[in-house]
Amino acid sequence: MKTLVLQLQAAGLGHYRPWHIFIGTVSVAAVVGGWAQLTFQVLGLSFSIAIAVIGLSFELISLRAKARGDAIGKLWPEVIESLQSAAKSGIGLIDSISEVGESGPWQIRKHFANFVERIDSGQSFDDSLTELKTELGQIHADRLIELLRIVHMSGGAGYLESLSAQVKISRSDIATWGELESKQGWVTGTAKLALVAPWVIVLFLASRPENVVIYNTNEGLTILLLGLTVSLVAYRLIGLLGNLEKPKRVFVN
């Protein structure tokens, strides 16, 4: 459950709860499965399509989280350098964060602007940082936000040196993971396409009445359910063996 919460945050959907996603996904799967049953009249195929819709929904969330994480991740060196420049100019911590909300990268500008609005409305600095971290849902954001929290508590000792170190770490991480993912991405993508291909053939076959009769026998239903089981196991193995294990977010509750 915590993994799904973190993934929703990474996808920019942190305002939704896991049960919202489950209910929505199952509802859509039921509708699509019902449509498939009316269209093909094959119970085993309709059930498989409903399960596929559920899997596709979580796959889309994962892809959105990855795409958003990659896009936002590339911005952090620029954000950190902006804070560093503001600190060198003697600008206060909250004012420097406010500048990011006004003139920072547009993808994350609103999140920093929301942070300043919460501060202006009387919310505590710590709570505002926690909400900012939840909105951004990204490991580089976690590191920067926890640094800002420590700086606020300590009065700014070592702030500039810490920002310089964070810039170097962020640039190194972005370059390393970008190269690895460009090589690995096509492997898992090809494997998932190969997993879908047999089911496309089944859909074409199910459009013929004589095949519908065969699929609705006990043997046909068994074959479809066995194929679904094999596909689910293969999909899980692709996820376990094919995906690169990125560093996990540790500065979260």
PDB file of C-alpha atoms in Angstrom:
ATOM      1  CA  MET A   1       0.000   0.000   0.000  1.00  0.00           C
ATOM      2  CA  LYS A   2       2.827   2.418   0.847  1.00  0.00           C
ATOM      3  CA  THR A   3       4.419   1.679  -2.533  1.00  0.00           C
ATOM      4  CA  LEU A   4       1.218   2.721  -4.296  1.00  0.00           C
ATOM      5  CA  VAL A   5       0.998   5.894  -2.189  1.00  0.00           C
ATOM      6  CA  LEU A   6       4.555   6.848  -3.175  1.00  0.00           C
ATOM      7  CA  GLN A   7       3.842   6.040  -6.816  1.00  0.00           C
ATOM      8  CA  LEU A   8       0.745   8.229  -6.787  1.00  0.00           C
ATOM      9  CA  GLN A   9       2.806  11.062  -5.320  1.00  0.00           C
ATOM     10  CA  ALA A  10       5.472  10.561  -7.991  1.00  0.00           C
ATOM     11  CA  ALA A  11       2.770  10.671 -10.676  1.00  0.00           C
ATOM     12  CA  GLY A  12       1.415  13.955  -9.308  1.00  0.00           C
ATOM     13  CA  LEU A  13      -1.720  12.193  -8.031  1.00  0.00           C
ATOM     14  CA  GLY A  14      -0.930  12.422  -4.333  1.00  0.00           C
ATOM     15  CA  HIS A  15      -4.336  13.996  -3.600  1.00  0.00           C
ATOM     16  CA  TYR A  16      -5.929  10.614  -4.405  1.00  0.00           C
ATOM     17  CA  ARG A  17      -5.943   7.723  -1.942  1.00  0.00           C
ATOM     18  CA  PRO A  18      -5.227   4.106  -2.957  1.00  0.00           C
ATOM     19  CA  TRP A  19      -8.856   3.137  -2.425  1.00  0.00           C
ATOM     20  CA  HIS A  20      -9.900   5.847  -4.901  1.00  0.00           C
ATOM     21  CA  ILE A  21      -7.675   4.200  -7.490  1.00  0.00           C
ATOM     22  CA  PHE A  22      -8.903   0.696  -6.680  1.00  0.00           C
ATOM     23  CA  ILE A  23     -12.570   1.663  -6.932  1.00  0.00           C
ATOM     24  CA  GLY A  24     -12.049   3.632 -10.142  1.00  0.00           C
ATOM     25  CA  THR A  25      -9.960   0.911 -11.752  1.00  0.00           C
ATOM     26  CA  VAL A  26     -12.354  -1.912 -10.857  1.00  0.00           C
ATOM     27  CA  SER A  27     -15.312   0.155 -12.093  1.00  0.00           C
ATOM     28  CA  VAL A  28     -13.669   0.807 -15.457  1.00  0.00           C
ATOM     29  CA  ALA A  29     -12.616  -2.851 -15.703  1.00  0.00           C
ATOM     30  CA  ALA A  30     -16.200  -3.974 -15.029  1.00  0.00           C
ATOM     31  CA  VAL A  31     -17.558  -1.676 -17.744  1.00  0.00           C
ATOM     32  CA  VAL A  32     -14.953  -2.759 -20.303  1.00  0.00           C
ATOM     33  CA  GLY A  33     -15.403  -6.416 -19.357  1.00  0.00           C
ATOM     34  CA  GLY A  34     -19.176  -6.074 -19.795  1.00  0.00           C
ATOM     35  CA  TRP A  35     -18.685  -4.458 -23.192  1.00  0.00           C
ATOM     36  CA  ALA A  36     -16.330  -7.281 -24.211  1.00  0.00           C
ATOM     37  CA  GLN A  37     -18.903  -9.887 -23.157  1.00  0.00           C
ATOM     38  CA  LEU A  38     -21.622  -8.186 -25.211  1.00  0.00           C
ATOM     39  CA  THR A  39     -19.268  -7.910 -28.189  1.00  0.00           C
ATOM     40  CA  PHE A  40     -17.516 -11.295 -28.216  1.00  0.00           C
ATOM     41  CA  GLN A  41     -19.831 -13.472 -26.091  1.00  0.00           C
ATOM     42  CA  VAL A  42     -16.773 -15.245 -24.629  1.00  0.00           C
ATOM     43  CA  LEU A  43     -16.750 -15.265 -20.822  1.00  0.00           C
ATOM     44  CA  GLY A  44     -13.083 -16.246 -20.438  1.00  0.00           C
ATOM     45  CA  LEU A  45     -11.965 -13.532 -22.855  1.00  0.00           C
ATOM     46  CA  SER A  46     -14.151 -10.890 -21.188  1.00  0.00           C
ATOM     47  CA  PHE A  47     -12.698 -11.753 -17.777  1.00  0.00           C
ATOM     48  CA  SER A  48      -9.159 -11.600 -19.200  1.00  0.00           C
ATOM     49  CA  ILE A  49      -9.851  -8.192 -20.740  1.00  0.00           C
ATOM     50  CA  ALA A  50     -11.170  -6.889 -17.404  1.00  0.00           C
ATOM     51  CA  ILE A  51      -8.015  -8.079 -15.640  1.00  0.00           C
ATOM     52  CA  ALA A  52      -5.912  -6.506 -18.410  1.00  0.00           C
ATOM     53  CA  VAL A  53      -7.661  -3.162 -17.860  1.00  0.00           C
ATOM     54  CA  ILE A  54      -6.749  -3.279 -14.170  1.00  0.00           C
ATOM     55  CA  GLY A  55      -3.134  -4.082 -15.035  1.00  0.00           C
ATOM     56  CA  LEU A  56      -3.054  -1.363 -17.705  1.00  0.00           C
ATOM     57  CA  SER A  57      -4.356   1.222 -15.230  1.00  0.00           C
ATOM     58  CA  PHE A  58      -1.499   0.593 -12.813  1.00  0.00           C
ATOM     59  CA  GLU A  59       0.958   0.446 -15.719  1.00  0.00           C
ATOM     60  CA  LEU A  60      -0.197   3.902 -16.833  1.00  0.00           C
ATOM     61  CA  ILE A  61       0.253   5.252 -13.302  1.00  0.00           C
ATOM     62  CA  SER A  62       3.757   3.772 -13.250  1.00  0.00           C
ATOM     63  CA  LEU A  63       4.605   5.276 -16.654  1.00  0.00           C
ATOM     64  CA  ARG A  64       3.244   8.668 -15.593  1.00  0.00           C
ATOM     65  CA  ALA A  65       5.267   8.511 -12.372  1.00  0.00           C
ATOM     66  CA  LYS A  66       8.429   7.649 -14.299  1.00  0.00           C
ATOM     67  CA  ALA A  67       7.906  10.318 -16.955  1.00  0.00           C
ATOM     68  CA  ARG A  68       7.106  12.985 -14.371  1.00  0.00           C
ATOM     69  CA  GLY A  69      10.003  11.886 -12.177  1.00  0.00           C
ATOM     70  CA  ASP A  70      12.434  12.076 -15.094  1.00  0.00           C
ATOM     71  CA  ALA A  71      11.138  15.483 -16.180  1.00  0.00           C
ATOM     72  CA  ILE A  72      11.209  17.006 -12.698  1.00  0.00           C
ATOM     73  CA  GLY A  73      14.460  15.265 -11.761  1.00  0.00           C
ATOM     74  CA  LYS A  74      16.320  17.123 -14.500  1.00  0.00           C
ATOM     75  CA  LEU A  75      15.219  20.461 -13.048  1.00  0.00           C
ATOM     76  CA  TRP A  76      16.736  20.149  -9.587  1.00  0.00           C
ATOM     77  CA  PRO A  77      20.262  21.334 -10.408  1.00  0.00           C
ATOM     78  CA  GLU A  78      18.706  24.538 -11.764  1.00  0.00           C
ATOM     79  CA  VAL A  79      16.485  24.934  -8.687  1.00  0.00           C
ATOM     80  CA  ILE A  80      19.346  24.308  -6.264  1.00  0.00           C
ATOM     81  CA  GLU A  81      21.602  26.760  -8.098  1.00  0.00           C
ATOM     82  CA  SER A  82      18.821  29.357  -7.891  1.00  0.00           C
ATOM     83  CA  LEU A  83      18.614  28.875  -4.114  1.00  0.00           C
ATOM     84  CA  GLN A  84      22.399  28.994  -3.922  1.00  0.00           C
ATOM     85  CA  SER A  85      22.516  32.280  -5.827  1.00  0.00           C
ATOM     86  CA  ALA A  86      19.807  33.760  -3.594  1.00  0.00           C
ATOM     87  CA  ALA A  87      21.679  32.692  -0.454  1.00  0.00           C
ATOM     88  CA  LYS A  88      24.895  34.309  -1.709  1.00  0.00           C
ATOM     89  CA  SER A  89      22.937  37.527  -2.284  1.00  0.00           C
ATOM     90  CA  GLY A  90      21.768  37.519   1.330  1.00  0.00           C
ATOM     91  CA  ILE A  91      18.127  36.715   0.540  1.00  0.00           C
ATOM     92  CA  GLY A  92      16.251  34.909   3.314  1.00  0.00           C
ATOM     93  CA  LEU A  93      15.252  31.264   3.058  1.00  0.00           C
ATOM     94  CA  ILE A  94      11.513  31.777   2.556  1.00  0.00           C
ATOM     95  CA  ASP A  95      12.092  34.637   0.101  1.00  0.00           C
ATOM     96  CA  SER A  96      14.487  32.498  -1.944  1.00  0.00           C
ATOM     97  CA  ILE A  97      11.898  29.699  -2.069  1.00  0.00           C
ATOM     98  CA  SER A  98       9.315  32.303  -3.108  1.00  0.00           C
ATOM     99  CA  GLU A  99      11.551  33.273  -6.039  1.00  0.00           C
ATOM    100  CA  VAL A 100      11.477  29.670  -7.271  1.00  0.00           C
ATOM    101  CA  GLY A 101       7.677  29.861  -7.125  1.00  0.00           C
ATOM    102  CA  GLU A 102       7.723  33.019  -9.230  1.00  0.00           C
ATOM    103  CA  SER A 103      10.527  32.459 -11.732  1.00  0.00           C
ATOM    104  CA  GLY A 104      11.630  28.825 -11.362  1.00  0.00           C
ATOM    105  CA  PRO A 105      10.976  26.050 -13.901  1.00  0.00           C
ATOM    106  CA  TRP A 106       7.281  26.114 -14.826  1.00  0.00           C
ATOM    107  CA  GLN A 107       6.825  22.389 -14.107  1.00  0.00           C
ATOM    108  CA  ILE A 108       7.350  22.908 -10.378  1.00  0.00           C
ATOM    109  CA  ARG A 109       6.674  26.622  -9.983  1.00  0.00           C
ATOM    110  CA  LYS A 110       3.136  26.163  -8.665  1.00  0.00           C
ATOM    111  CA  HIS A 111       4.279  23.760  -5.931  1.00  0.00           C
ATOM    112  CA  PHE A 112       6.700  26.307  -4.492  1.00  0.00           C
ATOM    113  CA  ALA A 113       4.077  29.043  -4.861  1.00  0.00           C
ATOM    114  CA  ASN A 114       1.653  26.851  -2.890  1.00  0.00           C
ATOM    115  CA  PHE A 115       4.323  26.469  -0.198  1.00  0.00           C
ATOM    116  CA  VAL A 116       4.623  30.248   0.172  1.00  0.00           C
ATOM    117  CA  GLU A 117       0.826  30.615   0.294  1.00  0.00           C
ATOM    118  CA  ARG A 118       0.654  28.086   3.126  1.00  0.00           C
ATOM    119  CA  ILE A 119       3.332  29.989   5.045  1.00  0.00           C
ATOM    120  CA  ASP A 120       1.452  33.280   4.494  1.00  0.00           C
ATOM    121  CA  SER A 121      -1.772  31.676   5.738  1.00  0.00           C
ATOM    122  CA  GLY A 122      -0.096  30.820   9.053  1.00  0.00           C
ATOM    123  CA  GLN A 123       0.884  27.187   8.522  1.00  0.00           C
ATOM    124  CA  SER A 124       4.158  26.132  10.141  1.00  0.00           C
ATOM    125  CA  PHE A 125       7.344  25.910   8.088  1.00  0.00           C
ATOM    126  CA  ASP A 126       7.758  22.179   8.817  1.00  0.00           C
ATOM    127  CA  ASP A 127       4.197  21.277   7.840  1.00  0.00           C
ATOM    128  CA  SER A 128       4.439  23.362   4.672  1.00  0.00           C
ATOM    129  CA  LEU A 129       7.653  21.575   3.706  1.00  0.00           C
ATOM    130  CA  THR A 130       6.015  18.197   4.306  1.00  0.00           C
ATOM    131  CA  GLU A 131       3.119  19.096   1.995  1.00  0.00           C
ATOM    132  CA  LEU A 132       5.575  20.366  -0.618  1.00  0.00           C
ATOM    133  CA  LYS A 133       7.431  17.063  -0.444  1.00  0.00           C
ATOM    134  CA  THR A 134       4.179  15.134  -0.907  1.00  0.00           C
ATOM    135  CA  GLU A 135       3.213  17.246  -3.932  1.00  0.00           C
ATOM    136  CA  LEU A 136       6.568  16.779  -5.649  1.00  0.00           C
ATOM    137  CA  GLY A 137       6.981  13.076  -4.789  1.00  0.00           C
ATOM    138  CA  GLN A 138      10.576  12.893  -6.018  1.00  0.00           C
ATOM    139  CA  ILE A 139      13.784  11.724  -4.365  1.00  0.00           C
ATOM    140  CA  HIS A 140      15.794  14.838  -5.289  1.00  0.00           C
ATOM    141  CA  ALA A 141      12.987  16.966  -3.850  1.00  0.00           C
ATOM    142  CA  ASP A 142      13.099  14.937  -0.631  1.00  0.00           C
ATOM    143  CA  ARG A 143      16.818  15.618  -0.241  1.00  0.00           C
ATOM    144  CA  LEU A 144      16.487  19.343  -0.886  1.00  0.00           C
ATOM    145  CA  ILE A 145      13.443  19.759   1.355  1.00  0.00           C
ATOM    146  CA  GLU A 146      15.091  17.964   4.264  1.00  0.00           C
ATOM    147  CA  LEU A 147      18.151  20.182   3.771  1.00  0.00           C
ATOM    148  CA  LEU A 148      15.905  23.261   3.909  1.00  0.00           C
ATOM    149  CA  ARG A 149      14.298  21.897   7.068  1.00  0.00           C
ATOM    150  CA  ILE A 150      17.698  21.444   8.743  1.00  0.00           C
ATOM    151  CA  VAL A 151      18.861  24.890   7.607  1.00  0.00           C
ATOM    152  CA  HIS A 152      15.727  26.474   9.063  1.00  0.00           C
ATOM    153  CA  MET A 153      16.360  24.720  12.385  1.00  0.00           C
ATOM    154  CA  SER A 154      20.096  25.439  12.524  1.00  0.00           C
ATOM    155  CA  GLY A 155      20.062  29.029  11.332  1.00  0.00           C
ATOM    156  CA  GLY A 156      21.862  28.464   8.022  1.00  0.00           C
ATOM    157  CA  ALA A 157      25.171  26.928   9.102  1.00  0.00           C
ATOM    158  CA  GLY A 158      26.797  25.119   6.156  1.00  0.00           C
ATOM    159  CA  TYR A 159      23.905  25.969   3.819  1.00  0.00           C
ATOM    160  CA  LEU A 160      25.969  27.018   0.783  1.00  0.00           C
ATOM    161  CA  GLU A 161      28.338  24.056   1.062  1.00  0.00           C
ATOM    162  CA  SER A 162      25.405  21.645   1.306  1.00  0.00           C
ATOM    163  CA  LEU A 163      23.739  23.166  -1.754  1.00  0.00           C
ATOM    164  CA  SER A 164      26.969  22.821  -3.751  1.00  0.00           C
ATOM    165  CA  ALA A 165      27.218  19.160  -2.767  1.00  0.00           C
ATOM    166  CA  GLN A 166      23.569  18.566  -3.718  1.00  0.00           C
ATOM    167  CA  VAL A 167      24.081  20.059  -7.168  1.00  0.00           C
ATOM    168  CA  LYS A 168      26.950  17.657  -7.838  1.00  0.00           C
ATOM    169  CA  ILE A 169      24.997  14.653  -6.541  1.00  0.00           C
ATOM    170  CA  SER A 170      21.921  15.567  -8.595  1.00  0.00           C
ATOM    171  CA  ARG A 171      23.868  16.045 -11.828  1.00  0.00           C
ATOM    172  CA  SER A 172      25.724  12.760 -11.326  1.00  0.00           C
ATOM    173  CA  ASP A 173      22.500  10.832 -10.598  1.00  0.00           C
ATOM    174  CA  ILE A 174      20.681  12.288 -13.600  1.00  0.00           C
ATOM    175  CA  ALA A 175      23.527  11.461 -16.000  1.00  0.00           C
ATOM    176  CA  THR A 176      24.037   7.924 -14.667  1.00  0.00           C
ATOM    177  CA  TRP A 177      20.384   6.891 -14.559  1.00  0.00           C
ATOM    178  CA  GLY A 178      19.608   8.536 -17.896  1.00  0.00           C
ATOM    179  CA  GLU A 179      22.231   6.407 -19.617  1.00  0.00           C
ATOM    180  CA  LEU A 180      21.153   3.193 -17.881  1.00  0.00           C
ATOM    181  CA  GLU A 181      17.444   3.689 -18.547  1.00  0.00           C
ATOM    182  CA  SER A 182      17.960   4.494 -22.225  1.00  0.00           C
ATOM    183  CA  LYS A 183      19.618   1.098 -22.654  1.00  0.00           C
ATOM    184  CA  GLN A 184      17.189  -0.860 -20.497  1.00  0.00           C
ATOM    185  CA  GLY A 185      13.906   0.766 -21.493  1.00  0.00           C
ATOM    186  CA  TRP A 186      13.627  -0.801 -24.931  1.00  0.00           C
ATOM    187  CA  VAL A 187      14.223  -4.283 -23.466  1.00  0.00           C
ATOM    188  CA  THR A 188      11.254  -4.173 -21.070  1.00  0.00           C
ATOM    189  CA  GLY A 189       9.108  -2.377 -23.647  1.00  0.00           C
ATOM    190  CA  THR A 190       9.718  -5.088 -26.245  1.00  0.00           C
ATOM    191  CA  ALA A 191       8.985  -7.811 -23.689  1.00  0.00           C
ATOM    192  CA  LYS A 192       5.641  -6.230 -22.771  1.00  0.00           C
ATOM    193  CA  LEU A 193       4.656  -5.897 -26.436  1.00  0.00           C
ATOM    194  CA  ALA A 194       5.471  -9.575 -26.945  1.00  0.00           C
ATOM    195  CA  LEU A 195       3.193 -10.355 -24.009  1.00  0.00           C
ATOM    196  CA  VAL A 196       0.256  -8.508 -25.588  1.00  0.00           C
ATOM    197  CA  ALA A 197       0.644  -9.976 -29.096  1.00  0.00           C
ATOM    198  CA  PRO A 198      -1.013 -13.401 -28.440  1.00  0.00           C
ATOM    199  CA  TRP A 199      -4.081 -11.702 -26.968  1.00  0.00           C
ATOM    200  CA  VAL A 200      -4.487  -9.562 -30.081  1.00  0.00           C
ATOM    201  CA  ILE A 201      -4.640 -12.791 -32.084  1.00  0.00           C
ATOM    202  CA  VAL A 202      -7.224 -14.202 -29.651  1.00  0.00           C
ATOM    203  CA  LEU A 203      -9.387 -11.103 -30.195  1.00  0.00           C
ATOM    204  CA  PHE A 204      -9.290 -11.580 -33.959  1.00  0.00           C
ATOM    205  CA  LEU A 205     -10.156 -15.268 -33.602  1.00  0.00           C
ATOM    206  CA  ALA A 206     -13.045 -14.464 -31.260  1.00  0.00           C
ATOM    207  CA  SER A 207     -14.671 -12.393 -33.999  1.00  0.00           C
ATOM    208  CA  ARG A 208     -15.644 -15.625 -35.808  1.00  0.00           C
ATOM    209  CA  PRO A 209     -18.744 -17.501 -34.548  1.00  0.00           C
ATOM    210  CA  GLU A 210     -17.187 -20.964 -34.810  1.00  0.00           C
ATOM    211  CA  ASN A 211     -14.315 -19.897 -32.562  1.00  0.00           C
ATOM    212  CA  VAL A 212     -16.737 -18.387 -30.025  1.00  0.00           C
ATOM    213  CA  VAL A 213     -18.365 -21.803 -29.631  1.00  0.00           C
ATOM    214  CA  ILE A 214     -14.972 -23.413 -28.973  1.00  0.00           C
ATOM    215  CA  TYR A 215     -13.884 -20.717 -26.489  1.00  0.00           C
ATOM    216  CA  ASN A 216     -17.105 -21.189 -24.502  1.00  0.00           C
ATOM    217  CA  THR A 217     -16.478 -24.893 -23.918  1.00  0.00           C
ATOM    218  CA  ASN A 218     -14.824 -26.039 -20.694  1.00  0.00           C
ATOM    219  CA  GLU A 219     -11.602 -26.739 -22.585  1.00  0.00           C
ATOM    220  CA  GLY A 220     -11.638 -23.317 -24.251  1.00  0.00           C
ATOM    221  CA  LEU A 221     -12.294 -21.542 -20.949  1.00  0.00           C
ATOM    222  CA  THR A 222      -9.474 -23.499 -19.299  1.00  0.00           C
ATOM    223  CA  ILE A 223      -7.028 -22.529 -22.059  1.00  0.00           C
ATOM    224  CA  LEU A 224      -7.969 -18.847 -21.814  1.00  0.00           C
ATOM    225  CA  LEU A 225      -7.612 -18.791 -18.024  1.00  0.00           C
ATOM    226  CA  LEU A 226      -4.321 -20.681 -18.252  1.00  0.00           C
ATOM    227  CA  GLY A 227      -3.097 -18.141 -20.805  1.00  0.00           C
ATOM    228  CA  LEU A 228      -4.172 -15.320 -18.493  1.00  0.00           C
ATOM    229  CA  THR A 229      -2.277 -16.881 -15.582  1.00  0.00           C
ATOM    230  CA  VAL A 230       0.873 -17.317 -17.675  1.00  0.00           C
ATOM    231  CA  SER A 231       0.584 -13.712 -18.909  1.00  0.00           C
ATOM    232  CA  LEU A 232       0.236 -12.348 -15.369  1.00  0.00           C
ATOM    233  CA  VAL A 233       3.245 -14.351 -14.167  1.00  0.00           C
ATOM    234  CA  ALA A 234       5.284 -13.218 -17.188  1.00  0.00           C
ATOM    235  CA  TYR A 235       4.277  -9.593 -16.626  1.00  0.00           C
ATOM    236  CA  ARG A 236       5.352  -9.819 -13.005  1.00  0.00           C
ATOM    237  CA  LEU A 237       8.687 -11.370 -13.995  1.00  0.00           C
ATOM    238  CA  ILE A 238       9.291  -8.590 -16.515  1.00  0.00           C
ATOM    239  CA  GLY A 239       8.716  -6.077 -13.731  1.00  0.00           C
ATOM    240  CA  LEU A 240      11.027  -7.876 -11.319  1.00  0.00           C
ATOM    241  CA  LEU A 241      13.850  -8.786 -13.692  1.00  0.00           C
ATOM    242  CA  GLY A 242      13.680  -6.102 -16.365  1.00  0.00           C
ATOM    243  CA  ASN A 243      13.288  -2.878 -14.414  1.00  0.00           C
ATOM    244  CA  LEU A 244      16.198  -1.052 -12.863  1.00  0.00           C
ATOM    245  CA  GLU A 245      15.958  -0.633  -9.102  1.00  0.00           C
ATOM    246  CA  LYS A 246      16.240   3.076  -8.433  1.00  0.00           C
ATOM    247  CA  PRO A 247      17.197   4.421  -5.012  1.00  0.00           C
ATOM    248  CA  LYS A 248      14.118   4.460  -2.802  1.00  0.00           C
ATOM    249  CA  ARG A 249      12.690   7.536  -1.156  1.00  0.00           C
ATOM    250  CA  VAL A 250      13.698   7.352   2.494  1.00  0.00           C
ATOM    251  CA  PHE A 251      12.696  10.795   3.789  1.00  0.00           C
ATOM    252  CA  VAL A 252       8.994   9.902   3.850  1.00  0.00           C
ATOM    253  CA  ASN A 253       6.603   8.817   6.576  1.00  0.00           C
TER     254      ASN A 253
END
